[in-house]
PDB file of C-alpha atoms and ligand atoms in Angstrom:
ATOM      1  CA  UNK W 196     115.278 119.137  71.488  1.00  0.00           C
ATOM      2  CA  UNK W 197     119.213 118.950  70.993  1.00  0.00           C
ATOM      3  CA  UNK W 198     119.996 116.668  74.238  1.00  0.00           C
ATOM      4  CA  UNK W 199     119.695 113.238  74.094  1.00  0.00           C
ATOM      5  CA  UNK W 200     116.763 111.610  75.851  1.00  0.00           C
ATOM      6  CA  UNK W 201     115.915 107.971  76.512  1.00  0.00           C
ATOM      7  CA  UNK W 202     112.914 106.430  77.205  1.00  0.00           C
ATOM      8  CA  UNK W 203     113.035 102.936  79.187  1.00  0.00           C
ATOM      9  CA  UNK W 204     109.741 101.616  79.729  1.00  0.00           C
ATOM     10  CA  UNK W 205     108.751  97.814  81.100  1.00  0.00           C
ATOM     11  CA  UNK W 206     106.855  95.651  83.599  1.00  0.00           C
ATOM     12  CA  UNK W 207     108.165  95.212  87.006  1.00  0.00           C
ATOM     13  CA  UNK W 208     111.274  93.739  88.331  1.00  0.00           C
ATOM     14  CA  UNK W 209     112.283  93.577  84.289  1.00  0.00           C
ATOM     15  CA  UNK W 210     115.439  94.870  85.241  1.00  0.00           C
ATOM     16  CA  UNK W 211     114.765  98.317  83.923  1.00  0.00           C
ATOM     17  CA  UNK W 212     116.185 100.706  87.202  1.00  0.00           C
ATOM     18  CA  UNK W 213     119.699  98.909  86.876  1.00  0.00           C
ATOM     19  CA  UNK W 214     119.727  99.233  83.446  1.00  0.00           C
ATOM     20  CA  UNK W 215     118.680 102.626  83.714  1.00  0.00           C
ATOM     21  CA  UNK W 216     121.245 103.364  86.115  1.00  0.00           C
ATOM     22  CA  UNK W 217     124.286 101.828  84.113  1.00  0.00           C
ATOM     23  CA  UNK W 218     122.798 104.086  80.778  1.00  0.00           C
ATOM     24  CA  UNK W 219     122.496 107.165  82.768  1.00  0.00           C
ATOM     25  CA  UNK W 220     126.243 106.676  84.161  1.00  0.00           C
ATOM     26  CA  UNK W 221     127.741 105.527  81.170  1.00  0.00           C
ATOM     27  CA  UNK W 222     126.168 108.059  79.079  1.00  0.00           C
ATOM     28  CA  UNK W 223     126.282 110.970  81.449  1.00  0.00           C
ATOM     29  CA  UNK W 224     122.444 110.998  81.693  1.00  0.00           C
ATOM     30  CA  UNK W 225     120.223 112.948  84.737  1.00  0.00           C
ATOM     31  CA  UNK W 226     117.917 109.812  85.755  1.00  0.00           C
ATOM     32  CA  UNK W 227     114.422 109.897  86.517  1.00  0.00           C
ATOM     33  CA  UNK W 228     112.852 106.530  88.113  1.00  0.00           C
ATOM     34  CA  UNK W 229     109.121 107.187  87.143  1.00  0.00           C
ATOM     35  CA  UNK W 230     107.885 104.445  89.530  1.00  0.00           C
ATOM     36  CA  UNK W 231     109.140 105.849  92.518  1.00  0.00           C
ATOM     37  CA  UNK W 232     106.568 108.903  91.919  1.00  0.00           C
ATOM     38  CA  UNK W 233     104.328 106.147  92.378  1.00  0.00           C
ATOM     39  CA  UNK W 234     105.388 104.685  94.866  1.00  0.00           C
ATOM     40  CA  UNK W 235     105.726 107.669  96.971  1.00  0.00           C
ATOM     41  CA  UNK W 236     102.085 108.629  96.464  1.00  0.00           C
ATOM     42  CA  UNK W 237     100.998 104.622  97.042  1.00  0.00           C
ATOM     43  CA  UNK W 238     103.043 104.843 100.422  1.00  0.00           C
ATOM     44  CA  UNK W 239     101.970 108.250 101.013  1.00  0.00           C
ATOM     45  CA  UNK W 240      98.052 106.862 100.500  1.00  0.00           C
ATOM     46  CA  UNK W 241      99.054 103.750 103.466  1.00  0.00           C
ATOM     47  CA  UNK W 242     101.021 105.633 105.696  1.00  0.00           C
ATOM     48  CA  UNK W 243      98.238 108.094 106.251  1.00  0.00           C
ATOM     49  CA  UNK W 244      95.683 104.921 107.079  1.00  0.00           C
ATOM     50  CA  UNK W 245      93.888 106.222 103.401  1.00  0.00           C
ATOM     51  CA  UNK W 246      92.963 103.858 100.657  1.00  0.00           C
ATOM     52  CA  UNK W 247      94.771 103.253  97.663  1.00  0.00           C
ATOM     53  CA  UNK W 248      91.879 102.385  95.896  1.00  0.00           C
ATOM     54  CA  UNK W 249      90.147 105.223  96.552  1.00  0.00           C
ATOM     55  CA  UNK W 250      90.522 108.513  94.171  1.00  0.00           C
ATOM     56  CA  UNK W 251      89.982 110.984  97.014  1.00  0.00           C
ATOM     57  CA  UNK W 252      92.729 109.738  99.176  1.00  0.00           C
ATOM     58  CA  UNK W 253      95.552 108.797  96.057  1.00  0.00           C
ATOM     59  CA  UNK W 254      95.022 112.612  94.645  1.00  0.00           C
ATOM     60  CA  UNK W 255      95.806 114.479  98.398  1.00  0.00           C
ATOM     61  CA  UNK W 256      98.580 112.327  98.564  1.00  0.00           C
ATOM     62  CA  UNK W 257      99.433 113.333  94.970  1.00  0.00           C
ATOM     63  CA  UNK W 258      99.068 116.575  95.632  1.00  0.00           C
ATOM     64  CA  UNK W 259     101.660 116.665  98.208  1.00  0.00           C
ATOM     65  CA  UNK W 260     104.060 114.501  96.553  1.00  0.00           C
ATOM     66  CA  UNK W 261     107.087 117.285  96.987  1.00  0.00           C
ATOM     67  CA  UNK W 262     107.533 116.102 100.558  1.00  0.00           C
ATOM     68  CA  UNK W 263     108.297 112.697  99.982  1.00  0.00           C
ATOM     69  CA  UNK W 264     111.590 111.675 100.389  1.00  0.00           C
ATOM     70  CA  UNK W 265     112.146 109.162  97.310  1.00  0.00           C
ATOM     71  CA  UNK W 266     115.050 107.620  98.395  1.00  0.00           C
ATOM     72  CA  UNK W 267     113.168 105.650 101.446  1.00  0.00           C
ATOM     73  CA  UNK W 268     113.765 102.132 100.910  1.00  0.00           C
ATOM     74  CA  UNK W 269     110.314 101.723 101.930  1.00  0.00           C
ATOM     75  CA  UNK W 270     108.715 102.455  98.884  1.00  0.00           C
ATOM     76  CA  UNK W 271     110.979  99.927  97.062  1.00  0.00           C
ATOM     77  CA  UNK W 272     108.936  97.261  99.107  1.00  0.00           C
ATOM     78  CA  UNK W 273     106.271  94.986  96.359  1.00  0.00           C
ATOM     79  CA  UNK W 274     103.488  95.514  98.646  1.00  0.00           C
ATOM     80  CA  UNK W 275     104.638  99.525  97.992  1.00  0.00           C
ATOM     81  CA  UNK W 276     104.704  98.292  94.080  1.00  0.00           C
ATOM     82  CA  UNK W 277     100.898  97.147  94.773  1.00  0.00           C
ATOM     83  CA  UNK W 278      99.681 100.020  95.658  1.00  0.00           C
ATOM     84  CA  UNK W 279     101.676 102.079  93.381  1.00  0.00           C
ATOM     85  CA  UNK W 280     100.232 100.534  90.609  1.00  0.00           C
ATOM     86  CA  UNK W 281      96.581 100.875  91.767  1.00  0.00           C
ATOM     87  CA  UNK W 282      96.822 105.105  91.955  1.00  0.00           C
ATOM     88  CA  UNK W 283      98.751 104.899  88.944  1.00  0.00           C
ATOM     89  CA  UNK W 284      95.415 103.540  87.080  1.00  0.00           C
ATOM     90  CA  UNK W 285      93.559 106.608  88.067  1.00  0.00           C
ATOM     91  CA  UNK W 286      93.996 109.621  85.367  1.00  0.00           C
ATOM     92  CA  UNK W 287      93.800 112.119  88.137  1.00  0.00           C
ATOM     93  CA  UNK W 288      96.170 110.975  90.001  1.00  0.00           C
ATOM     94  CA  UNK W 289      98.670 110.373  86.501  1.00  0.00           C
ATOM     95  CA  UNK W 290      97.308 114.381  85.485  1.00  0.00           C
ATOM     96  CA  UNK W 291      99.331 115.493  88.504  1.00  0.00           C
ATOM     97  CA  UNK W 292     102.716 113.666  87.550  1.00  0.00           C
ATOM     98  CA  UNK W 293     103.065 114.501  84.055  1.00  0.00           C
ATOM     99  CA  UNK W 294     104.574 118.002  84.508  1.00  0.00           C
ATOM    100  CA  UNK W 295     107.261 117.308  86.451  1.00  0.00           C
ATOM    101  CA  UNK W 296     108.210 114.294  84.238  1.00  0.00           C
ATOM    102  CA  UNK W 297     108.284 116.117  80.983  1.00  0.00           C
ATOM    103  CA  UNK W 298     110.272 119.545  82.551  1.00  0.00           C
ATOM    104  CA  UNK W 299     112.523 116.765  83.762  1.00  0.00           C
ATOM    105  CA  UNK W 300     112.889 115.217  80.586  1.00  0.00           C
ATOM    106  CA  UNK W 301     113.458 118.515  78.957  1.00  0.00           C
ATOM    107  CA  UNK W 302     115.639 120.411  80.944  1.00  0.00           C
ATOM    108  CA  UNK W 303     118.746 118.118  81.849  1.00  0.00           C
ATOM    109  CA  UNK W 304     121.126 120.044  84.714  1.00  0.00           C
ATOM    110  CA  UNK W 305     124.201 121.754  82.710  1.00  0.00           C
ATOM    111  CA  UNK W 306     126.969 119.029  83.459  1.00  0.00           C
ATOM    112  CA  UNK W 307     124.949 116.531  81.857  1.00  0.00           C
ATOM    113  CA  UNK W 308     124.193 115.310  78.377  1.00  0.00           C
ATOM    114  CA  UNK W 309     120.568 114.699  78.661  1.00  0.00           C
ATOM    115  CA  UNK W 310     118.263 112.776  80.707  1.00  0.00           C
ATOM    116  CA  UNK W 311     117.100 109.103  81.007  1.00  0.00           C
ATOM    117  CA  UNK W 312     113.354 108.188  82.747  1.00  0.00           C
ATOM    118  CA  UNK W 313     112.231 104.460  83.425  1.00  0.00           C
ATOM    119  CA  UNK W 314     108.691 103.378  83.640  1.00  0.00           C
ATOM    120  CA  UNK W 315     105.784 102.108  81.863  1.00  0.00           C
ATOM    121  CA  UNK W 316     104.505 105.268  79.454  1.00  0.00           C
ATOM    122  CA  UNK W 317     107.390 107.244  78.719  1.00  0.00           C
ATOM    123  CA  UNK W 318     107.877 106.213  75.456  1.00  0.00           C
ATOM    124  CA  UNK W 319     103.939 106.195  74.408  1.00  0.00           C
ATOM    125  CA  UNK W 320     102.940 109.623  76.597  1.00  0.00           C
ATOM    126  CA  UNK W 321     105.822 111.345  78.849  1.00  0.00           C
ATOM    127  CA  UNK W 322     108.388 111.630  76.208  1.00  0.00           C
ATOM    128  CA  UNK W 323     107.006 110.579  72.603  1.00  0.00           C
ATOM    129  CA  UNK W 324     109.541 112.089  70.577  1.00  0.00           C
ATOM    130  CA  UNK W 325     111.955 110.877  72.612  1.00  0.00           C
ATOM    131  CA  UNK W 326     115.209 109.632  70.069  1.00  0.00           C
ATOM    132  CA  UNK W 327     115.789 106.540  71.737  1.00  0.00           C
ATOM    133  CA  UNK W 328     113.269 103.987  73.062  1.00  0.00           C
ATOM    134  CA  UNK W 329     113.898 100.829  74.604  1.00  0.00           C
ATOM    135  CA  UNK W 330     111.265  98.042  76.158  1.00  0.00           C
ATOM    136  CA  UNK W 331     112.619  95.782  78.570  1.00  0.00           C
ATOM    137  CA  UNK W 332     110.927  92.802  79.611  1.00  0.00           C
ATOM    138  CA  UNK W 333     111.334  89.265  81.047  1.00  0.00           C
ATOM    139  CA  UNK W 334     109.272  86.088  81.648  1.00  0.00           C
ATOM    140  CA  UNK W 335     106.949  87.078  84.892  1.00  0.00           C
ATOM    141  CA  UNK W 336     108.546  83.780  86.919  1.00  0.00           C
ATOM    142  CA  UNK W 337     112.156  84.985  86.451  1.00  0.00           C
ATOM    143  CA  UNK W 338     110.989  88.540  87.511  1.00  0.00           C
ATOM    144  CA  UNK W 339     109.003  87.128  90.278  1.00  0.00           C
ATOM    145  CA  UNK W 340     112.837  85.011  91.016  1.00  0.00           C
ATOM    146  CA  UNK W 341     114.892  88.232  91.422  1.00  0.00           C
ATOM    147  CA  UNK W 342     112.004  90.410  93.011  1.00  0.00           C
ATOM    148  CA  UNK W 343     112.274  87.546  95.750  1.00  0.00           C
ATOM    149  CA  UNK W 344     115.942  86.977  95.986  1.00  0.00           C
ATOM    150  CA  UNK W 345     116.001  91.375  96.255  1.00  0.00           C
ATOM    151  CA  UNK W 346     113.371  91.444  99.349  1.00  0.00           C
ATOM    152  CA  UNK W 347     113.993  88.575 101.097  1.00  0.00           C
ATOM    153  CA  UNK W 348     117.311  86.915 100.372  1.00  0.00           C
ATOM    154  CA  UNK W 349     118.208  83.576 100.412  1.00  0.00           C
ATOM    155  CA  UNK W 350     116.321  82.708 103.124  1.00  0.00           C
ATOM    156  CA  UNK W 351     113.063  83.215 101.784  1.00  0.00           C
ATOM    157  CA  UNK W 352     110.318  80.856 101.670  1.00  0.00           C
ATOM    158  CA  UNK W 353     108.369  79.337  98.802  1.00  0.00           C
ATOM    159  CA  UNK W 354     105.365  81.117  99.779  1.00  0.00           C
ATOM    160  CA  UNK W 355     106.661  84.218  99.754  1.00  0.00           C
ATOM    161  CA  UNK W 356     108.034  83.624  96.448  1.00  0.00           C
ATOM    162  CA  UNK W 357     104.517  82.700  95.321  1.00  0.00           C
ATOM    163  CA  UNK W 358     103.277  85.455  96.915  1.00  0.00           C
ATOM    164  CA  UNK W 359     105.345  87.734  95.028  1.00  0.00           C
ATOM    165  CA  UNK W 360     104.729  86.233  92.008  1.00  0.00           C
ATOM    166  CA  UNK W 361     100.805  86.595  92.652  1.00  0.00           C
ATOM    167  CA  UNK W 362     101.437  90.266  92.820  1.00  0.00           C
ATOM    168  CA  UNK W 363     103.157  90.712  89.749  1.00  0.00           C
ATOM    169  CA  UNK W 364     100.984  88.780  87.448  1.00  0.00           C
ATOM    170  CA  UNK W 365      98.307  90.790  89.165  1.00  0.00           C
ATOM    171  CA  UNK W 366     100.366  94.283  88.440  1.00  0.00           C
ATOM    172  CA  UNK W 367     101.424  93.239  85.322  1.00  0.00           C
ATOM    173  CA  UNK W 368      97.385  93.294  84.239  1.00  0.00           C
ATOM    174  CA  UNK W 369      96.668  96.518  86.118  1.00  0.00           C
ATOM    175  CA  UNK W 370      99.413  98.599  84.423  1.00  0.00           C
ATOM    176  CA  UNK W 371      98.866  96.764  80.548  1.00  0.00           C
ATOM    177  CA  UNK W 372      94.906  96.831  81.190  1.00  0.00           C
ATOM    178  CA  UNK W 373      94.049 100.213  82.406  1.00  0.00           C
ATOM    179  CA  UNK W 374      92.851 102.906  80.086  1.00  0.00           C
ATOM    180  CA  UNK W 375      95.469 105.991  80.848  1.00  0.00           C
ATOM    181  CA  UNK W 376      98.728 105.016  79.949  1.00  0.00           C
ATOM    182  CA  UNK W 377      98.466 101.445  79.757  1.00  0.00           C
ATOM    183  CA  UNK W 378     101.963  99.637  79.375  1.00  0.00           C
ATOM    184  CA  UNK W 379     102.673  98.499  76.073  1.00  0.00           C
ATOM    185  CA  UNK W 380     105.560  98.779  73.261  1.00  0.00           C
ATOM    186  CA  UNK W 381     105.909 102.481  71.399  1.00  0.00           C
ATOM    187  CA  UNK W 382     106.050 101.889  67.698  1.00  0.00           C
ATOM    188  CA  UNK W 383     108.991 102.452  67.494  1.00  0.00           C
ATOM    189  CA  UNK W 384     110.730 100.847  70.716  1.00  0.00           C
ATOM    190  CA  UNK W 385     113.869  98.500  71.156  1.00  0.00           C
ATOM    191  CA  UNK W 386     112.950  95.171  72.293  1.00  0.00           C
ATOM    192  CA  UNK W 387     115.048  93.628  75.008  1.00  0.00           C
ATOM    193  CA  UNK W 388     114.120  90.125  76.959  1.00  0.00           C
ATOM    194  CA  UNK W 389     116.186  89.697  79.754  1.00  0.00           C
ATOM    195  CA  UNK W 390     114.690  86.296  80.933  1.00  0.00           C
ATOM    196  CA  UNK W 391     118.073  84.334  79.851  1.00  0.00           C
ATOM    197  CA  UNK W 392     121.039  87.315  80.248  1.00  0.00           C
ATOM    198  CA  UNK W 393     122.575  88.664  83.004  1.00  0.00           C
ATOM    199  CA  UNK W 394     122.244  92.221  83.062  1.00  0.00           C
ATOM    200  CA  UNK W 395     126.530  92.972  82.000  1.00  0.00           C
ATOM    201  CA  UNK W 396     125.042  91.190  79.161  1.00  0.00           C
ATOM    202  CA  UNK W 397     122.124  93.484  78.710  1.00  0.00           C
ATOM    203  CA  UNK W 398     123.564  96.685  79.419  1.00  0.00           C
ATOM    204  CA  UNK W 399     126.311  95.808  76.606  1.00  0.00           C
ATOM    205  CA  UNK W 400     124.111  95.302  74.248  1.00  0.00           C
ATOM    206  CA  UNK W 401     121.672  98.663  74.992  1.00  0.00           C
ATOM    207  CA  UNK W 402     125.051 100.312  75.155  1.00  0.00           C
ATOM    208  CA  UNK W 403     125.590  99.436  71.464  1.00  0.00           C
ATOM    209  CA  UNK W 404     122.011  99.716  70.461  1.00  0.00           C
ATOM    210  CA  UNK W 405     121.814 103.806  72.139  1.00  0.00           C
ATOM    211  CA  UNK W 406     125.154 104.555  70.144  1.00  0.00           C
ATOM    212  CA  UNK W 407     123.781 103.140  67.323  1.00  0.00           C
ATOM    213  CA  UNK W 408     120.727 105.168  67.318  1.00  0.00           C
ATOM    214  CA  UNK W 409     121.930 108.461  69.271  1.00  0.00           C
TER     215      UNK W 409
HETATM  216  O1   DC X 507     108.572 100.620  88.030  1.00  0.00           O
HETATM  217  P1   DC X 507     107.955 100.385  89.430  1.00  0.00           P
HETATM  218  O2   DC X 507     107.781  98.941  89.747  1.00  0.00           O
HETATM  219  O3   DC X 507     108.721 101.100  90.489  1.00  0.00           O
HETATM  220  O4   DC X 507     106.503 101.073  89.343  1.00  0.00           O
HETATM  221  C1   DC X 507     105.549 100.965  90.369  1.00  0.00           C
HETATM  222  C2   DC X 507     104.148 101.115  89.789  1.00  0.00           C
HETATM  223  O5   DC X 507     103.958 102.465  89.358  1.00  0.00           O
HETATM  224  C3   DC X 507     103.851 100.253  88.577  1.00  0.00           C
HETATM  225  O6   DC X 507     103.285  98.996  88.918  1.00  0.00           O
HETATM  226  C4   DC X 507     102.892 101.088  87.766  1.00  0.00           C
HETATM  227  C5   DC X 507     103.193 102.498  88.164  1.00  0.00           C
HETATM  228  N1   DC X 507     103.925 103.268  87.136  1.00  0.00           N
HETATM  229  C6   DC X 507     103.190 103.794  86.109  1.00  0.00           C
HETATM  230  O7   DC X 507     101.975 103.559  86.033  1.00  0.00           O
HETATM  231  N2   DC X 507     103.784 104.598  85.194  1.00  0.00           N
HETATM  232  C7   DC X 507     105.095 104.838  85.240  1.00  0.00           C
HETATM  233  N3   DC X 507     105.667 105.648  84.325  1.00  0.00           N
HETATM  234  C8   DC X 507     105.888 104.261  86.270  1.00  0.00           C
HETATM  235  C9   DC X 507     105.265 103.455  87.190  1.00  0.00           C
END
């Protein structure tokens, strides 16, 4: 493979979509935001009245995945995340996805230099020979902070801040526990914490890091 790809991989609200967003711009990168395949099939699952819990119902939607507009702030919702996280957990479901995020990996558009994906398994399954690998993270109570301060501004109450930090620790188990894909550092993987630096800070120093590596 003679482009460059990146794999970003971490739990949720670690920071990793802006991150990815500054790498992909910065180093001319086609992006793919993993998560938001899950989301759209978790969304698609609840919008039809199914059951994300429930194989039968997270594979149709699945299935039909193409007609999902991925850009609908909707799915960027936590209670989206929630049920994102539960079809994720089911093989079937992760079976369907992997094609189109390894021809994406593979086959950046001509005016670019190579592609960038964000999510939990790219560096262990989607893209393990991928040349760069990073790991982002952050304490779950600062990711639970900005998740908050994202959804429901500064206005927001304490419960729903402990609400949304229920859901996390909760997601945070589901997607290092389950036995497809589980979250966890590649071998090989940069590790990044983000719970004390603002992300300028971060991105700077991934910056650095990719040409380092790349
Ligand atoms: O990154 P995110 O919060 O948008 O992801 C939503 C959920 O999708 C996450 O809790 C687990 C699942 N997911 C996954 O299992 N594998 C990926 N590569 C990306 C996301």
């Amino acid at each position: 493979m003679s482009h460059l790809v990146i794999a970003l991989d971490g739990p949720a609200a670690s920071g990793k979509g802006t991150l990815a967003r500054k790498l992909a711009k910065h180093f001319n990168l086609a992006l793919l935001d993993t998560g938001a395949l899950y989301r759209a099939v978790g969304w698609s699952v609840l919008n039809d009245g199914g059951d994300p819990t429930s194989e039968k119902d997270a594979v149709k939607a699945a299935k039909n995945m193409g007609n999902i507009d991925l850009s609908n702030r909707e799915l960027r919702t936590e209670s989206i995340g929630a049920a994102a996280s539960k079809v994720a957990s089911m093989p079937a479901v992760r079976q369907l996805l992997v094609d189109f995020q390894r021809t994406f990996a593979d086959n950046p558009p001509k005016d670019k230099d190579g592609t960038i994906l964000d999510g939990r398994d790219i560096g262990t399954v989607i893209c393990p020979d991928a040349q760069v690998k990073i790991f982002i993270t952050a304490e779950v109570e600062t990711r639970a902070k900005r998740r908050f301060l994202e959804e429901f501004g500064p206005k927001g109450t304490d419960q729903q801040y402990l609400n949304i930090l229920a859901d996390l620790k909760a997601r945070d188990e589901r997607d290092m526990t389950r036995s497809t894909s589980p979250l966890k550092l590649a071998e090989n993987a940069h590790l990044i914490d983000t719970t004390n630096s603002d992300i300028e800070a971060v991105f700077e120093a991934t910056r650095k890091y990719v040409s380092s590596v790349a």
